[in-house]
Short mmCIF file of C-alpha atoms in Angstrom, two decimals:
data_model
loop_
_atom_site.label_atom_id
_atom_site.label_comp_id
_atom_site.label_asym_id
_atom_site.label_seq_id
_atom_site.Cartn_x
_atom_site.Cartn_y
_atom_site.Cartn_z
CA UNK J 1 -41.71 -19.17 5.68
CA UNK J 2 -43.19 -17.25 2.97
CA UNK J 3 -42.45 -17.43 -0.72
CA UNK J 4 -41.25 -13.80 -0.71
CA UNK J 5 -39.16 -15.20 2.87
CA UNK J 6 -37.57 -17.96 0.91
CA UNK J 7 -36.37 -16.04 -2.61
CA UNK J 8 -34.53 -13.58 -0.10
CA UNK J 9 -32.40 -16.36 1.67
CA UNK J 10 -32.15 -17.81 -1.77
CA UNK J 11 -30.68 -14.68 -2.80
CA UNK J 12 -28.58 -14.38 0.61
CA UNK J 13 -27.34 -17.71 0.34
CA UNK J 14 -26.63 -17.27 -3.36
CA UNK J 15 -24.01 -14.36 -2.61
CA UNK J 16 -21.93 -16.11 -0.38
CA UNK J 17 -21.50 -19.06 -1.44
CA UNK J 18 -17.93 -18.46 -2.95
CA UNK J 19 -17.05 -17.80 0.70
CA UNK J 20 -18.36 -20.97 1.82
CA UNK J 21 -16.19 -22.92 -1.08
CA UNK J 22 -13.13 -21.22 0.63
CA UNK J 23 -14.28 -21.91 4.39
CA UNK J 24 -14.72 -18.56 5.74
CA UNK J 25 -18.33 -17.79 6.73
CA UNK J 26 -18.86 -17.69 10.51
CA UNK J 27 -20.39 -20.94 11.92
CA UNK J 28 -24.03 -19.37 11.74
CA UNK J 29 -24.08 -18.62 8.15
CA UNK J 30 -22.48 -22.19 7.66
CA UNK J 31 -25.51 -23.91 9.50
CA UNK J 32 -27.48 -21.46 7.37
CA UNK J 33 -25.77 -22.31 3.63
CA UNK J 34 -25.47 -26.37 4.66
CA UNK J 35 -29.03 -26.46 5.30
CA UNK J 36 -30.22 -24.18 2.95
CA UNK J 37 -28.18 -26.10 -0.07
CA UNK J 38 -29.21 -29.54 0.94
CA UNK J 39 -32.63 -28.14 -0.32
CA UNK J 40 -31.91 -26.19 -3.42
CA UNK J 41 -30.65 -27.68 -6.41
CA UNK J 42 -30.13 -24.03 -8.23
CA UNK J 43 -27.23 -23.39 -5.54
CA UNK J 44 -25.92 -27.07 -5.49
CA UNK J 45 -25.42 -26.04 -9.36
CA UNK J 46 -23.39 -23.44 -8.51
CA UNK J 47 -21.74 -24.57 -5.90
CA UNK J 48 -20.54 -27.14 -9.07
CA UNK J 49 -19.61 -24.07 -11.37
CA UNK J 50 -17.47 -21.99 -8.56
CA UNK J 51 -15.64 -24.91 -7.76
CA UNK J 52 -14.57 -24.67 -11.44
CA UNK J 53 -13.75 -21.43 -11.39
CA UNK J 54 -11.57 -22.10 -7.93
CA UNK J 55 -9.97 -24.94 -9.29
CA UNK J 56 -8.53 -23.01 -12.74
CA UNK J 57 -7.71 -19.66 -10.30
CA UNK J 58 -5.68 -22.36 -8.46
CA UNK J 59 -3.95 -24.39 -11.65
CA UNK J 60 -3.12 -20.97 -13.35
CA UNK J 61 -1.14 -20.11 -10.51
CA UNK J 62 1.32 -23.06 -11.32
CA UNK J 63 1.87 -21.95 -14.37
CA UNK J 64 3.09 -18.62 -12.71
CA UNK J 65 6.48 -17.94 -13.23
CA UNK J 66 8.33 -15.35 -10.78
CA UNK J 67 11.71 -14.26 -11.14
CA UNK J 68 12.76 -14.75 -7.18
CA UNK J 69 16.20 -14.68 -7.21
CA UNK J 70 16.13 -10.83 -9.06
CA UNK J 71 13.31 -9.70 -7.24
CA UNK J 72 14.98 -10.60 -3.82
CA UNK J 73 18.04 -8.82 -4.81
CA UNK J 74 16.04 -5.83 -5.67
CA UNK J 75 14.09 -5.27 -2.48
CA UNK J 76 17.49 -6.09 0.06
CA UNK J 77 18.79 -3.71 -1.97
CA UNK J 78 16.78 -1.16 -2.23
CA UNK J 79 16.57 -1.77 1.63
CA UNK J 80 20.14 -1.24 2.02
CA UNK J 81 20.13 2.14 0.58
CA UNK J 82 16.81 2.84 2.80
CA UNK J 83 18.89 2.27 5.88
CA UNK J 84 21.97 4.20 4.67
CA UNK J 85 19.66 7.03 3.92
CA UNK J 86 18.06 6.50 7.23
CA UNK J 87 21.74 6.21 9.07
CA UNK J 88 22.53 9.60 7.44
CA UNK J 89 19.41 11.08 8.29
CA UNK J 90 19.65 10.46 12.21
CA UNK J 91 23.26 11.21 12.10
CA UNK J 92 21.26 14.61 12.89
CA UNK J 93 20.59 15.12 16.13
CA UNK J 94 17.91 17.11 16.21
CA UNK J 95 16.19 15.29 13.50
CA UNK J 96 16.43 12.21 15.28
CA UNK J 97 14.87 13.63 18.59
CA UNK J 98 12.31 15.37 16.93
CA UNK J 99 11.50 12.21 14.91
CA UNK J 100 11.44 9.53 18.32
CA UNK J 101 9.43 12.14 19.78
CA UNK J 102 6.70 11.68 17.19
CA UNK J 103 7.39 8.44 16.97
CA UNK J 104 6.34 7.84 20.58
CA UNK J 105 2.91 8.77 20.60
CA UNK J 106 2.65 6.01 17.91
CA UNK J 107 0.09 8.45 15.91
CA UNK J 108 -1.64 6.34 12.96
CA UNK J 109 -0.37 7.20 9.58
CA UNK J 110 2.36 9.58 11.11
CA UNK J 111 5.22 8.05 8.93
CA UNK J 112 9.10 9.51 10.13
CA UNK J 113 8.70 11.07 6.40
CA UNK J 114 6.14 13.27 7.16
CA UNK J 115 8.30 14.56 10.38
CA UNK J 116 11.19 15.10 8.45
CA UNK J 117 8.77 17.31 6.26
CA UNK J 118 7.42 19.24 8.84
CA UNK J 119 11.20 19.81 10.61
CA UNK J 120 12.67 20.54 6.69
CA UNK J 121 9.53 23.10 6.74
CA UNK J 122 9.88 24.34 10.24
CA UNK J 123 14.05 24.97 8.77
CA UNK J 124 12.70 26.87 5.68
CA UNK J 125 10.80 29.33 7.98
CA UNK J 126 13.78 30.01 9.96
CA UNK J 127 15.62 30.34 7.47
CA UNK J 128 12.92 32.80 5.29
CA UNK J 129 12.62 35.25 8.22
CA UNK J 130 16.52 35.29 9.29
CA UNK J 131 17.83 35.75 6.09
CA UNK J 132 15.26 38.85 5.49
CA UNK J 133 16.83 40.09 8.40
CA UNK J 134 20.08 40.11 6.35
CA UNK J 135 18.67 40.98 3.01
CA UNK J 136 16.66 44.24 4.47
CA UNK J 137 20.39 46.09 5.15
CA UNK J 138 23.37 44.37 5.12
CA UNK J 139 25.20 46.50 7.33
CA UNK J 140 22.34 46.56 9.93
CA UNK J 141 22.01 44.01 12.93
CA UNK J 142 20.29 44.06 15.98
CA UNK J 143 21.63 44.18 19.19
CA UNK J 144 20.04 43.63 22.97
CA UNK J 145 21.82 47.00 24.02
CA UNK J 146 20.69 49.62 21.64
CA UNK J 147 20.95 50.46 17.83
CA UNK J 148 24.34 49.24 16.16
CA UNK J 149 23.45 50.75 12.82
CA UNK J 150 26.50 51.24 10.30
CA UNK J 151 25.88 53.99 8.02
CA UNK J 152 28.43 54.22 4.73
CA UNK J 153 29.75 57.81 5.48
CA UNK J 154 30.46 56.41 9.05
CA UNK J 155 34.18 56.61 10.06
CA UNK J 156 35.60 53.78 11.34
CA UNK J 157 37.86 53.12 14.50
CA UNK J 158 39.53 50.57 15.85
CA UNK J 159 39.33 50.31 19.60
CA UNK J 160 41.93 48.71 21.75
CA UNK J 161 40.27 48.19 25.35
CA UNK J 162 43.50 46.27 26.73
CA UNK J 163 44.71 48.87 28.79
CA UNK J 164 41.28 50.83 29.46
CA UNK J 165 41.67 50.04 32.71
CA UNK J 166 45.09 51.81 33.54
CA UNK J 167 43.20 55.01 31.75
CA UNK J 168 41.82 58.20 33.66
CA UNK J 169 38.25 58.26 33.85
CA UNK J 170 38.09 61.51 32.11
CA UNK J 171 40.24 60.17 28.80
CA UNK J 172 38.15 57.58 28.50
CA UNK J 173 34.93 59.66 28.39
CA UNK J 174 36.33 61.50 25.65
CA UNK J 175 37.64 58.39 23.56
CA UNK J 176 34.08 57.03 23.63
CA UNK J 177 32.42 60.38 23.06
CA UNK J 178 34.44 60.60 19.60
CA UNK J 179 32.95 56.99 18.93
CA UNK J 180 29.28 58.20 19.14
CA UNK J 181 27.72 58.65 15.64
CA UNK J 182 24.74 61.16 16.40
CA UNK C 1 -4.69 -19.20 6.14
CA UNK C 2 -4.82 -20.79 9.62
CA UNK C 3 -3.84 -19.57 12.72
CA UNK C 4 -0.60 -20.93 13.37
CA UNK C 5 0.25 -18.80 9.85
CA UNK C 6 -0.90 -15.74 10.79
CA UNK C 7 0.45 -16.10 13.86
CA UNK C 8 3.71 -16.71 12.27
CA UNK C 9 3.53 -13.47 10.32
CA UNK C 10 2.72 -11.37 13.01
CA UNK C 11 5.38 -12.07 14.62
CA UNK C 12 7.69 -11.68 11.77
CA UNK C 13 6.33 -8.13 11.47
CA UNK C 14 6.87 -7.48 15.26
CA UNK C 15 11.22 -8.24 14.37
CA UNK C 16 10.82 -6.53 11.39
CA UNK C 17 9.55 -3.40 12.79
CA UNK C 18 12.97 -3.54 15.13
CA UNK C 19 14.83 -3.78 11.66
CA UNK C 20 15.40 -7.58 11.29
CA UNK C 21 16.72 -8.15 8.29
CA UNK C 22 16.96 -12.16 8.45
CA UNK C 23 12.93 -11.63 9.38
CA UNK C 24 12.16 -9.79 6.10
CA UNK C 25 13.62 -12.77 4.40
CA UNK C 26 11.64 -14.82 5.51
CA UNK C 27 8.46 -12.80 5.22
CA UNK C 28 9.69 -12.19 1.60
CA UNK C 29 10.14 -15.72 0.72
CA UNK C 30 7.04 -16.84 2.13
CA UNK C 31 4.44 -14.22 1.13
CA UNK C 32 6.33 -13.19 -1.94
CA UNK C 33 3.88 -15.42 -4.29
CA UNK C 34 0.78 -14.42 -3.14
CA UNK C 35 1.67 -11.09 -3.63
CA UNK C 36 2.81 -11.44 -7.06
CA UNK C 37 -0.05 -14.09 -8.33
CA UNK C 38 -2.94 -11.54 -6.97
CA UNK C 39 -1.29 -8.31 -9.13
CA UNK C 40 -0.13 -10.39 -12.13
CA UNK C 41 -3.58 -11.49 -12.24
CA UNK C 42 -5.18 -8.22 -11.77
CA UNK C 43 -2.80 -6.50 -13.99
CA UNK C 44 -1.49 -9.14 -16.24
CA UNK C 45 1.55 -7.37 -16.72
CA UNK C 46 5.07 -9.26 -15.61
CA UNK C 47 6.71 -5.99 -15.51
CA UNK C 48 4.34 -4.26 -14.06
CA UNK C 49 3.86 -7.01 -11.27
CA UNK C 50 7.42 -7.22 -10.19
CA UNK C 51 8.01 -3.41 -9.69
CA UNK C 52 4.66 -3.63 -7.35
CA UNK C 53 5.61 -6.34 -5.62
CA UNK C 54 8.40 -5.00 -4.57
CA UNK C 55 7.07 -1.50 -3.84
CA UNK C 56 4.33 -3.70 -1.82
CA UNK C 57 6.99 -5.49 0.05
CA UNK C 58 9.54 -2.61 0.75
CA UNK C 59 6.47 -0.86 2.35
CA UNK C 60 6.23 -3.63 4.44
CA UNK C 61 9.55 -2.73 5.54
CA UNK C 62 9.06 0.41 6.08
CA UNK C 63 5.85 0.96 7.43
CA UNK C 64 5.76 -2.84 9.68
CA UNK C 65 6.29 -0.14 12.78
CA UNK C 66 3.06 1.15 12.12
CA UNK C 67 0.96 -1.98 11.36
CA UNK C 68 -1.90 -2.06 13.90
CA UNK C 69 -2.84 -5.00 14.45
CA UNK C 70 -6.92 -4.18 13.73
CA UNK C 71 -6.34 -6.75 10.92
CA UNK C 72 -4.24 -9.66 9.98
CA UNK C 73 -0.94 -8.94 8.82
CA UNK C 74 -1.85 -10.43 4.98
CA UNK C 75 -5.08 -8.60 4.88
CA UNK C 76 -2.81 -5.45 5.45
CA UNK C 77 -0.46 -6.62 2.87
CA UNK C 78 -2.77 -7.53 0.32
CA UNK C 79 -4.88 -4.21 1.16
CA UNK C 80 -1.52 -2.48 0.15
CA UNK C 81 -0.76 -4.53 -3.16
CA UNK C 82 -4.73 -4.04 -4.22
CA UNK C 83 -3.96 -0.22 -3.69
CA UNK C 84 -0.89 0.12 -5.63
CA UNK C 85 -2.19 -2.27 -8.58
CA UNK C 86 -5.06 -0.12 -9.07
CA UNK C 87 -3.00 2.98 -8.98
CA UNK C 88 -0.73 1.84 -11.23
CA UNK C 89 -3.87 0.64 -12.93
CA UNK C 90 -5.19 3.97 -13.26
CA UNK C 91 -1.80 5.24 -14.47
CA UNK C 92 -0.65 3.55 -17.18
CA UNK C 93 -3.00 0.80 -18.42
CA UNK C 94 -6.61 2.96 -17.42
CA UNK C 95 -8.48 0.43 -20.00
CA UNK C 96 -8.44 -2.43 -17.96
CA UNK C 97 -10.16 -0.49 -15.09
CA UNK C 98 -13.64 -0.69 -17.82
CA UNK C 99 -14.93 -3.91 -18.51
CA UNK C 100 -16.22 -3.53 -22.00
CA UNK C 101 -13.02 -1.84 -23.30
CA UNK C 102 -11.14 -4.69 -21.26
CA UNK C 103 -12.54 -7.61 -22.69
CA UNK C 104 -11.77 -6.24 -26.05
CA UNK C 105 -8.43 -5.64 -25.97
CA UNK C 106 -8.12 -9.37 -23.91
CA UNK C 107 -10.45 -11.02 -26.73
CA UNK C 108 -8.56 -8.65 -30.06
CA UNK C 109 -10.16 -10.66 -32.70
CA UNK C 110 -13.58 -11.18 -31.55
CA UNK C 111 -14.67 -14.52 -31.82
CA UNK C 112 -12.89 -16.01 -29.16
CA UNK C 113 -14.96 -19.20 -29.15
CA UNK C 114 -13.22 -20.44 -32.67
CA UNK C 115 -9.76 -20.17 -30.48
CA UNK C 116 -10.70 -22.04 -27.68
CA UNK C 117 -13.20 -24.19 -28.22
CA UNK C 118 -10.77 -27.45 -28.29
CA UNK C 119 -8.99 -26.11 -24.63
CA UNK C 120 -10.35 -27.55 -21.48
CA UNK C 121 -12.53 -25.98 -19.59
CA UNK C 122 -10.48 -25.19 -16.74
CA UNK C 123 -8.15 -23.10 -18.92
CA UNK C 124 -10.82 -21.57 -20.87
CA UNK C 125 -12.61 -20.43 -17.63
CA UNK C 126 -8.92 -19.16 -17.10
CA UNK C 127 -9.14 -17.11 -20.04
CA UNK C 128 -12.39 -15.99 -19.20
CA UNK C 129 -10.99 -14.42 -15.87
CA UNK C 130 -8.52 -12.95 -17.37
CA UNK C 131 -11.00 -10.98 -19.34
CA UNK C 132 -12.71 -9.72 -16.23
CA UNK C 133 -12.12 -5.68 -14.74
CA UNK C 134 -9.42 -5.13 -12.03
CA UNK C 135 -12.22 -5.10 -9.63
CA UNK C 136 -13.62 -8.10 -10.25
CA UNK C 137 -10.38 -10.44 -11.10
CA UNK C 138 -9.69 -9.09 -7.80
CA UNK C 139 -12.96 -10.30 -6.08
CA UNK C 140 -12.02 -13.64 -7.44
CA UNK C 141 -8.45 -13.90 -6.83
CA UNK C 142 -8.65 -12.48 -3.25
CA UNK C 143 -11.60 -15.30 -2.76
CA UNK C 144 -10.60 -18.74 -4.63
CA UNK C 145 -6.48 -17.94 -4.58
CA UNK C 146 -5.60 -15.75 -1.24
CA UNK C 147 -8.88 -17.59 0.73
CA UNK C 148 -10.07 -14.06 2.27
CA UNK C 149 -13.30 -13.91 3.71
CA UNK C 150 -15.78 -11.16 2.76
CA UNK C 151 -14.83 -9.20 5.44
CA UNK C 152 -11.26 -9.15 4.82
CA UNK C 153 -12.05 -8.41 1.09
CA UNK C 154 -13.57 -5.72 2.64
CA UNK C 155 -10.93 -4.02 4.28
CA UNK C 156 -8.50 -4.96 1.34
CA UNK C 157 -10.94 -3.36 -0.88
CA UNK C 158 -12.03 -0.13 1.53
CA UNK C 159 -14.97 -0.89 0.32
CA UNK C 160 -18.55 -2.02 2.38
CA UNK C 161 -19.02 -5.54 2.91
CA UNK C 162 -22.16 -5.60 0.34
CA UNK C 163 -20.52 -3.68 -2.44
CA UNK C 164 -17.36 -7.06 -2.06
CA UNK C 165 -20.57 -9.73 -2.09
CA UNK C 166 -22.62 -7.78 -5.42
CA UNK C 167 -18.85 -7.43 -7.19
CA UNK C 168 -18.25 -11.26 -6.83
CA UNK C 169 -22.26 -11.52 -8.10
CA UNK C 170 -21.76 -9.24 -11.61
CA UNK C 171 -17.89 -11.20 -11.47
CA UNK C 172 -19.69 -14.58 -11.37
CA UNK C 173 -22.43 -13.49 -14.26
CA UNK C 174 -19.92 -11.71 -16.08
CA UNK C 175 -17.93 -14.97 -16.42
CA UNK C 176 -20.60 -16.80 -17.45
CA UNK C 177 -21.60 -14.71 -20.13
CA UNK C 178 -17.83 -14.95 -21.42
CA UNK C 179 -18.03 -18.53 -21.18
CA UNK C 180 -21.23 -18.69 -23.04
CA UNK C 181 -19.36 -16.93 -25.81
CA UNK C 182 -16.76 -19.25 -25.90
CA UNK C 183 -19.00 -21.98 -26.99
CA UNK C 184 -19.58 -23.37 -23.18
CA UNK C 185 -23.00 -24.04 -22.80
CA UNK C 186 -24.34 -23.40 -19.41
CA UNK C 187 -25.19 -27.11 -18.97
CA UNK C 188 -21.48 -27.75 -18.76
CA UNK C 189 -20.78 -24.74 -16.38
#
């Protein structure tokens, strides 16, 4: 091995030794640090210094002092009101077909959020293009059997059909003819 | 972590993704101070750490249907704590994201080395940490404390494998430098 080959493991070794302190290389890079530090005193050395530094990242843990008993409370309860949310949100059918839908092709960062979006979106739309409907002319609405338009100046009748069926033919012709607004 | 442990939390995610409450306990009480240590130390904010935390655990909660299982469950976890901390980071304490600024605002009055002198050298080294950047208290913390390899770092991180080995290289050199201000001479370190 060259001197050129032997600064480079140096070097290699060098950066991972912290990860052999904590006992995570992969068995060939352990064979490779082992016998590479039985040789060089530089790494021994620091080998020395990062088990300092792992020992006081350790110790001023201990001194750590967490508040447990609030901090559970918090999170249960901010899970409770997750789930009540949640309850009230399925309590839709739709929304909760549309969301186990999605939910079953398990698509990666597709969160049940993100559905509700789209549907609340998808609403909005709907919502947009059948209130212009409305808003265009109030007294206009569309009909599958013809034009059902209201005009202002129209008269107005009110139609009882419960006997139409006792009347002639020809009266009822004429009723309806009077009901035409060309 | 061994395997028995992460085999442990896997499966506590697997009933918590059904909604088991009695299983988020647990997960909770066991992972809650891991969680906690590696932001406090990051951010060094008690505050601060507790709301993450929390935010880190109730995502846990909420998102344990989606955990794939590419990773193990803590590497996930702590990926999502190292995420928020820095975004919180970034947000309301953006100093500590810079070395240089951060070590002065950790180190106020300058000469450090007249303060600390007398302390051991396990708590100095402490102090030292402390006056590292976010990114590389983390390198340490996720290393020495949490006992990730590089490649979990890694993924933690979302960052390559040789940008987590160079960060714990300028940490390490960093920290001696610190040190050496202190007072410590290198012999010693």
């Amino acid at each position: 091995m060259t001197t050129t080959d032997n600064n480079k493991l140096h070097e290699d070794i060098n950066l991972i030794l912290p990860w052999y302190l904590n006992g995570t290389l992969q068995p060939d890079e352990l064979a490779k640090v082992e016998s590479h530090i039985s040789l060089c005193s530089d790494c021994k050395t620091e080998l020395e210094r990062l088990k300092l530094v792992q020992s006081s990242v350790i110790q001023s843990d201990e001194a750590l002092s967490i508040p447990l008993k609030e901090m559970e409370e918090d999170i249960m309860g901010r899970i409770d009101s997750y789930e009540i949310r949640n309850e009230n949100v399925k309590g839709f059918s739709i929304w909760a077909k549309v969301s186990d839908f999605i939910e079953s092709f398990q698509i990666p960062n597709f969160s049940p959020s993100l559905a509700m979006t789209l549907v609340v979106v998808q609403l909005v739309v709907i919502g947009v293009l059948a209130g212009k409907l409305y808003t265009q002319d109030p007294k206009t609405f569309i009909t599958l059997s013809g034009d059902s338009t209201i005009k202002d100046d129209s008269p107005m009748f009110i139609v009882d059909f419960k006997n139409t069926t006792r009347l002639p033919k020809k009266r009822l012709e004429s009723y309806l003819s009077i009901l035409m607004l060309k | 972590m061994n395997e028995a442990s992460k085999n442990h939390d896997l499966k506590l995610i697997e009933e918590i993704a059904q909604g088991n409450r009695e299983a988020f306990k647990t997960f909770y009480s066991n992972n809650v101070r891991r969680v906690f240590s590696f932001i406090y130390k990051v951010c060094k904010d008690s505050k601060m750490t507790e709301e993450i935390t929390n935010d880190v655990m109730f995502e846990v909660w909420e998102n344990a249907k989606s955990f794939k299982r590419k990773s193990s469950v803590m590497t996930w976890v702590m990926g999502i704590a190292h995420n928020k901390t820095l975004n919180e980071i970034r947000k309301k304490r953006p100093e500590l994201l810079d070395p240089d600024e951060y070590s002065k605002i950790a180190n106020p009055n300058g000469r450090a080395e007249d303060k600390i002198l007398q302390k051991d050298l396990s708590e100095s080294i402490s102090q030292a940490i402390n006056q590292l950047s976010s990114d590389h208290k983390a390198v340490i913390e996720l290393t020495f404390y949490q006992g990730l390899s590089y490649q979990e770092i890694a993924e933690v991180t979302d960052s390559p494998v040789n940008t987590v080995k160079t960060r714990m290289f300028y940490a390490k050199e960093r920290l001696k430098g610190i040190l050496l201000n202190y007072g410590i001479e290198e012999e010693v370190l």
